Tab-separated table of C-alpha atoms and ligand atoms in Angstrom:
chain	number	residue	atom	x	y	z
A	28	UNK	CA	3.139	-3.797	29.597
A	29	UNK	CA	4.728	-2.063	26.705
A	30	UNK	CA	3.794	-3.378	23.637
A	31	UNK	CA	6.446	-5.158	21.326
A	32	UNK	CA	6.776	-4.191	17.955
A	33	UNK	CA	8.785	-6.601	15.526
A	34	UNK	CA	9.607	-4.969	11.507
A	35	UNK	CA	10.263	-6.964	8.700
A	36	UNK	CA	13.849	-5.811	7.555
A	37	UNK	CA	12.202	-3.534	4.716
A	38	UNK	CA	9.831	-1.820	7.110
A	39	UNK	CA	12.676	-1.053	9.637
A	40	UNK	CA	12.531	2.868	8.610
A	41	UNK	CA	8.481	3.067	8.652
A	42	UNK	CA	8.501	1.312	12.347
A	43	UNK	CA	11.233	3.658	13.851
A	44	UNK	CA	9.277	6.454	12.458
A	45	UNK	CA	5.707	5.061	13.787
A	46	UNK	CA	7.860	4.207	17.301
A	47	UNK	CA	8.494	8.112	17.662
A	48	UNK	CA	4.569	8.414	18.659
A	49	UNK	CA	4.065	6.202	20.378
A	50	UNK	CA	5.856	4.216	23.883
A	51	UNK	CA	6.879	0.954	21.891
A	52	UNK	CA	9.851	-1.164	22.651
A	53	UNK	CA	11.072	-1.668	18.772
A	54	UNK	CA	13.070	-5.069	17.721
A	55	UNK	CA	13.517	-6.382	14.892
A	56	UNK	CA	13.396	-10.693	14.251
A	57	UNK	CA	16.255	-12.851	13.002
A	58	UNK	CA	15.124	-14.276	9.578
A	59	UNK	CA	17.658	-16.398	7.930
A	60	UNK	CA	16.938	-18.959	5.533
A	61	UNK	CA	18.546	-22.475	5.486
A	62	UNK	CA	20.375	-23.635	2.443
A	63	UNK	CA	17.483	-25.476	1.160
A	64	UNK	CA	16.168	-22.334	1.129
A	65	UNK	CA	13.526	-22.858	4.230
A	66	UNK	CA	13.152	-20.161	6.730
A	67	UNK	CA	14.568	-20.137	10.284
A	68	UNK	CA	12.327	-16.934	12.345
A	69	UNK	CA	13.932	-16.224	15.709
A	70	UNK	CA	12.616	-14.022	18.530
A	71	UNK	CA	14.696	-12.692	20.739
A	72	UNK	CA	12.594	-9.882	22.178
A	73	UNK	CA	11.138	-10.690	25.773
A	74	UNK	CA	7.208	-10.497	24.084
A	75	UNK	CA	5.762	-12.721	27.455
A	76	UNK	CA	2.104	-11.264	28.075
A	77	UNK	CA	2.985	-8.373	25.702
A	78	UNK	CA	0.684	-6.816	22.779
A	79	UNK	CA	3.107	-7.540	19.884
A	80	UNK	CA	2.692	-5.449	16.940
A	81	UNK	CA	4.196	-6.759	13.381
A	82	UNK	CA	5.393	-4.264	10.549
A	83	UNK	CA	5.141	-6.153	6.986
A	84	UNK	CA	4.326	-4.193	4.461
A	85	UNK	CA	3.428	-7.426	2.225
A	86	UNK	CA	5.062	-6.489	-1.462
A	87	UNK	CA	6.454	-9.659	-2.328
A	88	UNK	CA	4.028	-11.772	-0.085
A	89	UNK	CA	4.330	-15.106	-1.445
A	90	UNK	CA	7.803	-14.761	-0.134
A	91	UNK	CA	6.973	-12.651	3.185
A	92	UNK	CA	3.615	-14.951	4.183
A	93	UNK	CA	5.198	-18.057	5.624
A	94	UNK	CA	7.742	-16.595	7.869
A	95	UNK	CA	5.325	-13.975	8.675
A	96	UNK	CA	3.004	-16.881	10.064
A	97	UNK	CA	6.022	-18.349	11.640
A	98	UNK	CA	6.354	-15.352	13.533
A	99	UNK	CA	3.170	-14.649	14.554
A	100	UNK	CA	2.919	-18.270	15.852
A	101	UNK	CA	6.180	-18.181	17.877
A	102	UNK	CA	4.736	-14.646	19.045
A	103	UNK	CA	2.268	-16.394	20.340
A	104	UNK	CA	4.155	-19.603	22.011
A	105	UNK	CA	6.551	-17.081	23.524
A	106	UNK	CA	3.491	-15.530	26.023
A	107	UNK	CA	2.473	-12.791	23.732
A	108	UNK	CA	-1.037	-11.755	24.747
A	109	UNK	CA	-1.963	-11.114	21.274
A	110	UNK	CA	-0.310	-10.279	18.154
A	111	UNK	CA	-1.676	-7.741	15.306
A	112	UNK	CA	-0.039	-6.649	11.744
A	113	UNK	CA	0.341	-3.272	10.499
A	114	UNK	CA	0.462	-4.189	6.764
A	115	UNK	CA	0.578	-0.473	5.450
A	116	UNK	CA	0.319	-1.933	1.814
A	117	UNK	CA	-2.185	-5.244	1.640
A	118	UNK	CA	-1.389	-7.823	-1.378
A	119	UNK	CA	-3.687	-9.143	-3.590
A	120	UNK	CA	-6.413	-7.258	-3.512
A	121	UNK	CA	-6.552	-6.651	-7.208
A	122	UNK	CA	-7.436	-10.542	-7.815
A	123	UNK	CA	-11.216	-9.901	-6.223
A	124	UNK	CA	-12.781	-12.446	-8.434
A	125	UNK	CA	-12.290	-15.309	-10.793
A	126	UNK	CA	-11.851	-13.247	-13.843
A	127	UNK	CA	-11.403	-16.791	-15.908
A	128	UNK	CA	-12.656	-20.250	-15.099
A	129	UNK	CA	-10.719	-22.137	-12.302
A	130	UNK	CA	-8.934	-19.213	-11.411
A	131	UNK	CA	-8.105	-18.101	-7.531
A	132	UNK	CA	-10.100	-15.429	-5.528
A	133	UNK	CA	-6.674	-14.332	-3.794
A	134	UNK	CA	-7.898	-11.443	-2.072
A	135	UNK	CA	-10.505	-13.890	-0.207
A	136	UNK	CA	-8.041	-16.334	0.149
A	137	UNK	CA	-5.297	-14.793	1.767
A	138	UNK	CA	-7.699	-12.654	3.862
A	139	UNK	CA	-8.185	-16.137	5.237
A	140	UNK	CA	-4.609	-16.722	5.556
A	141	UNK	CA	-4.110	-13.194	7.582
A	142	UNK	CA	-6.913	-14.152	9.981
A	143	UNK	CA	-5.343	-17.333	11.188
A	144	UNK	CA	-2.258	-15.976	11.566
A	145	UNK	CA	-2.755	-12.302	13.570
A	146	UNK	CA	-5.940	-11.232	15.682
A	147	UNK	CA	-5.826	-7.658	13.762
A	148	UNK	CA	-4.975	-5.523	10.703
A	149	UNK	CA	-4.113	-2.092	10.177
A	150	UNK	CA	-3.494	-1.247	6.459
A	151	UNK	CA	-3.567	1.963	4.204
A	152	UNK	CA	-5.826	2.727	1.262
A	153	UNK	CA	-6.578	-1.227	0.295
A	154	UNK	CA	-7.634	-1.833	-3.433
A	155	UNK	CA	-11.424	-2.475	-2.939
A	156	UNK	CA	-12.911	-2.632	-6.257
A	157	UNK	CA	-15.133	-5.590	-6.221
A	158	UNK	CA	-15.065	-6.140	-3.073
A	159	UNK	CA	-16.738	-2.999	-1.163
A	160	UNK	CA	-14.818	-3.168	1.775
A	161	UNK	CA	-12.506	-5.368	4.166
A	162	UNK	CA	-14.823	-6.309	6.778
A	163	UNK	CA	-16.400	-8.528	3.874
A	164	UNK	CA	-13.486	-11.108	3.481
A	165	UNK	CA	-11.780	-10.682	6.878
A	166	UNK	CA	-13.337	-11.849	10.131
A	167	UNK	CA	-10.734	-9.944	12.537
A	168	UNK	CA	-10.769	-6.434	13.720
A	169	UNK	CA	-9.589	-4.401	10.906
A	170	UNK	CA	-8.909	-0.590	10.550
A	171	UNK	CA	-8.224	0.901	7.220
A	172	UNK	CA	-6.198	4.162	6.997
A	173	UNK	CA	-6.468	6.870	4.684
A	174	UNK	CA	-3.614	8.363	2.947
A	175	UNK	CA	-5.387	11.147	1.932
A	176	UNK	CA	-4.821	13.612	4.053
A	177	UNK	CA	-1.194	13.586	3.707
A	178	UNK	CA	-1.599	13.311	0.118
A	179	UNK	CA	-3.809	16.604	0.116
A	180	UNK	CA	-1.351	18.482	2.024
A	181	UNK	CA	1.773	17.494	0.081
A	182	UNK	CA	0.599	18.213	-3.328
A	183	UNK	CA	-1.198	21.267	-1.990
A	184	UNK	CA	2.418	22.769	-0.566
A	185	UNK	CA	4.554	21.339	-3.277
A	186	UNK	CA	2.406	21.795	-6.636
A	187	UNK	CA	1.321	25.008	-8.421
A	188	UNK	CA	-2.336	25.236	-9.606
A	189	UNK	CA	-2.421	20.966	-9.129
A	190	UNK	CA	-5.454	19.280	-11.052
A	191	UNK	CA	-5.680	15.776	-9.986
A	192	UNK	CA	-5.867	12.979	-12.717
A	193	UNK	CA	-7.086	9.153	-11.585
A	194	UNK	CA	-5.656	7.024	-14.588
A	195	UNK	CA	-8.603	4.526	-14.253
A	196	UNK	CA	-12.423	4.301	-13.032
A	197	UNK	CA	-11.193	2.645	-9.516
A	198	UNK	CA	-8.743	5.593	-8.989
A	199	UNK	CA	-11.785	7.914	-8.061
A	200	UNK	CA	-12.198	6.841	-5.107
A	201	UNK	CA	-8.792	8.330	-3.714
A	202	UNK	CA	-8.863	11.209	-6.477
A	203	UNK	CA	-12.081	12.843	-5.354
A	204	UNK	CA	-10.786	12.132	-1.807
A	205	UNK	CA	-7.859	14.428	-2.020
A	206	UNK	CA	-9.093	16.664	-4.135
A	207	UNK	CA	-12.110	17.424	-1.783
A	208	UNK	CA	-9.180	17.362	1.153
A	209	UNK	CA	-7.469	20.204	-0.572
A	210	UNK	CA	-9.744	21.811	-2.693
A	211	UNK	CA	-8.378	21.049	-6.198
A	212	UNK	CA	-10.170	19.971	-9.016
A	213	UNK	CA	-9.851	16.534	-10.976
A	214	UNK	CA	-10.837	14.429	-13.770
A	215	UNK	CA	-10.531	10.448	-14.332
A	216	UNK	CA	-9.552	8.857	-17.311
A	217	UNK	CA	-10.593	5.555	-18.471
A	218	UNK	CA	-8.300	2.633	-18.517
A	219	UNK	CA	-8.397	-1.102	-20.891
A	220	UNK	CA	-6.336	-2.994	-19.730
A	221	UNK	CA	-5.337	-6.104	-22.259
A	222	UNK	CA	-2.436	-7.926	-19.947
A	223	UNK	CA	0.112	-7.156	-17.220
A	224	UNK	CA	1.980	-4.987	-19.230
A	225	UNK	CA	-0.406	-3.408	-22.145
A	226	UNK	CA	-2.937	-0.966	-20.710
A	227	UNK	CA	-3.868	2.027	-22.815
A	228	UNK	CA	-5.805	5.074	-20.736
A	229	UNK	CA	-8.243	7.495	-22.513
A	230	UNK	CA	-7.210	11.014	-23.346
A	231	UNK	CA	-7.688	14.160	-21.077
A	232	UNK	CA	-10.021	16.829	-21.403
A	233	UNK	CA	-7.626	19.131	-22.989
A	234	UNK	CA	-9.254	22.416	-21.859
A	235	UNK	CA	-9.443	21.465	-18.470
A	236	UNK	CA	-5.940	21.038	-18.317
A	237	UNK	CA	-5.022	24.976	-19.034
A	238	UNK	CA	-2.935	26.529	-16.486
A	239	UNK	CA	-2.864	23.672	-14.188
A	240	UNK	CA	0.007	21.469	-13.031
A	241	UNK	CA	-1.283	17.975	-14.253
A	242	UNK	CA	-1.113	15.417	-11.341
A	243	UNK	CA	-1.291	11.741	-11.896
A	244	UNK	CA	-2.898	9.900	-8.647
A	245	UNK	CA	-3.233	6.322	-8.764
A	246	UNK	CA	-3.667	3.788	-5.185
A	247	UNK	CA	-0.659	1.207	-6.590
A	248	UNK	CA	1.996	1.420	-9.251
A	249	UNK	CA	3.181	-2.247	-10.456
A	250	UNK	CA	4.636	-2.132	-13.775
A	251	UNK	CA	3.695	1.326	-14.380
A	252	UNK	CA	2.675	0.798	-17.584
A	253	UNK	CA	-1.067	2.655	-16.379
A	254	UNK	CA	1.188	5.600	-15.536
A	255	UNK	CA	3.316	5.958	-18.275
A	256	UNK	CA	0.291	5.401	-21.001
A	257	UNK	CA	-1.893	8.776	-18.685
A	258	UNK	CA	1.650	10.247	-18.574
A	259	UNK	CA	2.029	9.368	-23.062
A	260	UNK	CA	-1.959	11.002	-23.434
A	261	UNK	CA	-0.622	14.764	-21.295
A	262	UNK	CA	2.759	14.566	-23.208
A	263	UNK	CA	0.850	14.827	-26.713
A	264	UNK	CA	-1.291	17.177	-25.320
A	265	UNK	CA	1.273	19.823	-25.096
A	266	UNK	CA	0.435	19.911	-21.059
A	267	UNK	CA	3.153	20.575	-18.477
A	268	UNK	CA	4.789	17.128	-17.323
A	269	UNK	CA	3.048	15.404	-15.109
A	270	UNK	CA	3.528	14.931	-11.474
A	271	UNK	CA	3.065	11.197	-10.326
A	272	UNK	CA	1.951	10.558	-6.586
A	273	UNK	CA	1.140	6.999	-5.821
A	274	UNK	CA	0.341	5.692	-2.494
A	275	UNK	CA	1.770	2.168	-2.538
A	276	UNK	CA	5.177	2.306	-4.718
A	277	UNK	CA	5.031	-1.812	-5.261
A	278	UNK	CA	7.452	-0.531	-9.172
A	279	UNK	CA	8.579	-4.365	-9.952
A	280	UNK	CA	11.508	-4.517	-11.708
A	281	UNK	CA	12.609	-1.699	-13.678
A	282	UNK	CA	8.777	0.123	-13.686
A	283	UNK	CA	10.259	3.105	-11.464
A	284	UNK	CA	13.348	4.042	-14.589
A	285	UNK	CA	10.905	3.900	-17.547
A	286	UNK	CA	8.030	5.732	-15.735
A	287	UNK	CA	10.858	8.005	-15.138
A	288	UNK	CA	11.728	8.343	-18.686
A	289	UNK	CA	8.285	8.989	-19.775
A	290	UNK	CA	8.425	12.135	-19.423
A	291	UNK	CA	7.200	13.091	-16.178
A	292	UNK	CA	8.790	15.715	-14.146
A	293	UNK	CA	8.404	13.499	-10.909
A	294	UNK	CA	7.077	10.977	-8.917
A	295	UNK	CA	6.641	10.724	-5.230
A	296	UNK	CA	4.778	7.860	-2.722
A	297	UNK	CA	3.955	7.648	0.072
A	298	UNK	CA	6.589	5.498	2.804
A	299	UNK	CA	3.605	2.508	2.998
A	300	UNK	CA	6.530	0.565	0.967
A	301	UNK	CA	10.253	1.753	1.311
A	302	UNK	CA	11.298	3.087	-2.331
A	303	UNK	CA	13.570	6.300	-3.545
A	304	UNK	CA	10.091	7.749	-4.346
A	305	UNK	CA	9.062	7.566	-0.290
A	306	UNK	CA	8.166	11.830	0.254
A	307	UNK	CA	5.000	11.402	2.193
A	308	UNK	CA	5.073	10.009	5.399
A	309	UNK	CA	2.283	7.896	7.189
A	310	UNK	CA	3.676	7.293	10.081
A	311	UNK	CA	1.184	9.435	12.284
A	312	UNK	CA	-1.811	8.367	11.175
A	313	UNK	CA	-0.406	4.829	11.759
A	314	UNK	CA	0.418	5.140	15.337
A	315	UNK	CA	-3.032	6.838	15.431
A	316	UNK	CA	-4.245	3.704	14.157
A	317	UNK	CA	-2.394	1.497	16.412
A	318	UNK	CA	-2.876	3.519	19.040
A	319	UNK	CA	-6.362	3.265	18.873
A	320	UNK	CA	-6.228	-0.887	17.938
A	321	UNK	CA	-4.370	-1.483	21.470
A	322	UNK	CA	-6.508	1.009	23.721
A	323	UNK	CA	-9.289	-1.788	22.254
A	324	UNK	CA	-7.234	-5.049	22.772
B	10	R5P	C1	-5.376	-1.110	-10.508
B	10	R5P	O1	-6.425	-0.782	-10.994
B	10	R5P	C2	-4.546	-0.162	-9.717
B	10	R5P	O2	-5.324	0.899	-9.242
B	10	R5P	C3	-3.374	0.373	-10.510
B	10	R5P	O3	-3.849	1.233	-11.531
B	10	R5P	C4	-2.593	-0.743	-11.117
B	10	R5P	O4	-2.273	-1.690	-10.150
B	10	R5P	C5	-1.327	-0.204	-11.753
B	10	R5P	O5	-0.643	-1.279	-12.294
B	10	R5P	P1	0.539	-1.055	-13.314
B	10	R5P	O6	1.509	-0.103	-12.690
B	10	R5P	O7	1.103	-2.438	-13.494
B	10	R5P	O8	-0.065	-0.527	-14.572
């Protein structure tokens, strides 16, 4: 049986792409939402004793999480013979533990959420800080894909003499990655963050930076305010502007224009979350992924 594979309505592109690897029938769902505001999910996709695959990347979540159950469950009541979720970007990770008193462990709790609704994940580059690594807060089957790669090889065919920059101490992680991927060197700044929107990052090493094509690599941009601040320190350092390459492009409201303005010379992502800034595609390595996840189902 072919597997099914249903896209959220902003992950349309991605899932057409990821459907050229791999023999998928593609569909999207109806989603409408009742003047109240409630939403109506409607299958109309023959998924009887198929594998049905979901495509949510889950940016906005609080507003993607209850129809994405919905789904799942009518998935299920409509013969699938199991249902898994390619959620190339994975939301709240970042709240890993109760920073003040009473406050939610999100990433635990919607891991919870996510394993009652879908018997597997695939996702890309998760923010594990805290938490070492997924198959501590989620029970189901869970493959984690690196971005790396692709990251390597675009900045190594687009980017003159690149040195890599991680903004913060948890950027490392996919800094070193890449830079051991394609053979570049890198430093990491150090980030204090005092709210949402009022980070400041430590300054360069100035002599490092000689000759090289600074290149700003963080996992997530929000507000962009981490980017802009690493982007402020190279600026006054007389450096060449700044390339930005982010994996997940989340850019809430007008983040994407002012990191723009700050005077970098660009910034590209990675198409985990549709965005202007999409250059690098994972698409391959997800099939891969999925591939793999339904030769095991
Ligand atoms: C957190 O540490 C992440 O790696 C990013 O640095 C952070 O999410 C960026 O957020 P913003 O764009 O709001 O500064």
């Amino acid at each position: 049986m072919i597997p099914v594979v249903l896209s959220f309505p902003d992950d349309t592109k991605l899932a057409e792409a990821v459907a050229k690897h791999l023999p998928v029938r593609l569909h999207t769902f109806h989603w409408r939402h009742f003047p109240d505001g409630e939403s109506l999910i409607a299958i109309s996709a023959d998924v009887a004793a198929a594998d049905v695959v979901i495509i949510a990347s889950l940016t906005d979540a609080d507003r993607k999480a209850l129809p994405l159950r919905f789904l799942a469950q009518t998935a299920r009541e409509l013969g699938a013979r199991s249902v898994g979720l390619i959620a190339p970007y994975l939301a709240y990770m970042r709240q890993d533990a109760r920073f003040h008193v009473g406050e939610a462990v999100s990433a635990r709790a919607f891991a919870q959420f996510l394993d009652q609704t879908v018997d597997w994940l695939i996702t890309v580059d998760p923010h594990l800080h805290r938490i070492a690594k997924l198959d501590d807060i989620y029970r189901m089957p869970v493959s984690c894909i690196s971005a790396a790669p692709e990251l390597a090889a675009w900045i190594r065919g687009a980017i003159v003499n690149p040195l890599l920059i991680g903004p913060d101490g948890e950027s490392e992680q996919w800094v070193a990655n890449v830079a051991r991927l394609g053979h570049m060197p890198y430093q990491i700044l150090k980030k204090h963050r005092r709210g949402d929107r009022d980070v400041d990052v430590s300054a360069p090493e100035r002599d490092r930076l000689r000759g090289f094509t600074p290149v700003l690599l963080d996992d997530i941009v929000s507000t962009g305010r981490t980017l802009i601040a690493a982007a402020s320190q190279l600026c006054g350092f007389g450096s060449l502007p700044p390339i930005c390459v982010v994996i997940h492009p989340v850019f809430v409201g007008d983040a994407y224009e002012r990191l723009g303005q700050s005077g970098v010379a660009r910034v590209v992502s990675t198409d985990s979350i549709l965005h202007v800034s999409n250059a690098i595609s994972l698409s391959k390595p997800i099939a891969c992924a999925l591939y793999e996840r339904l030769a095991m189902t």
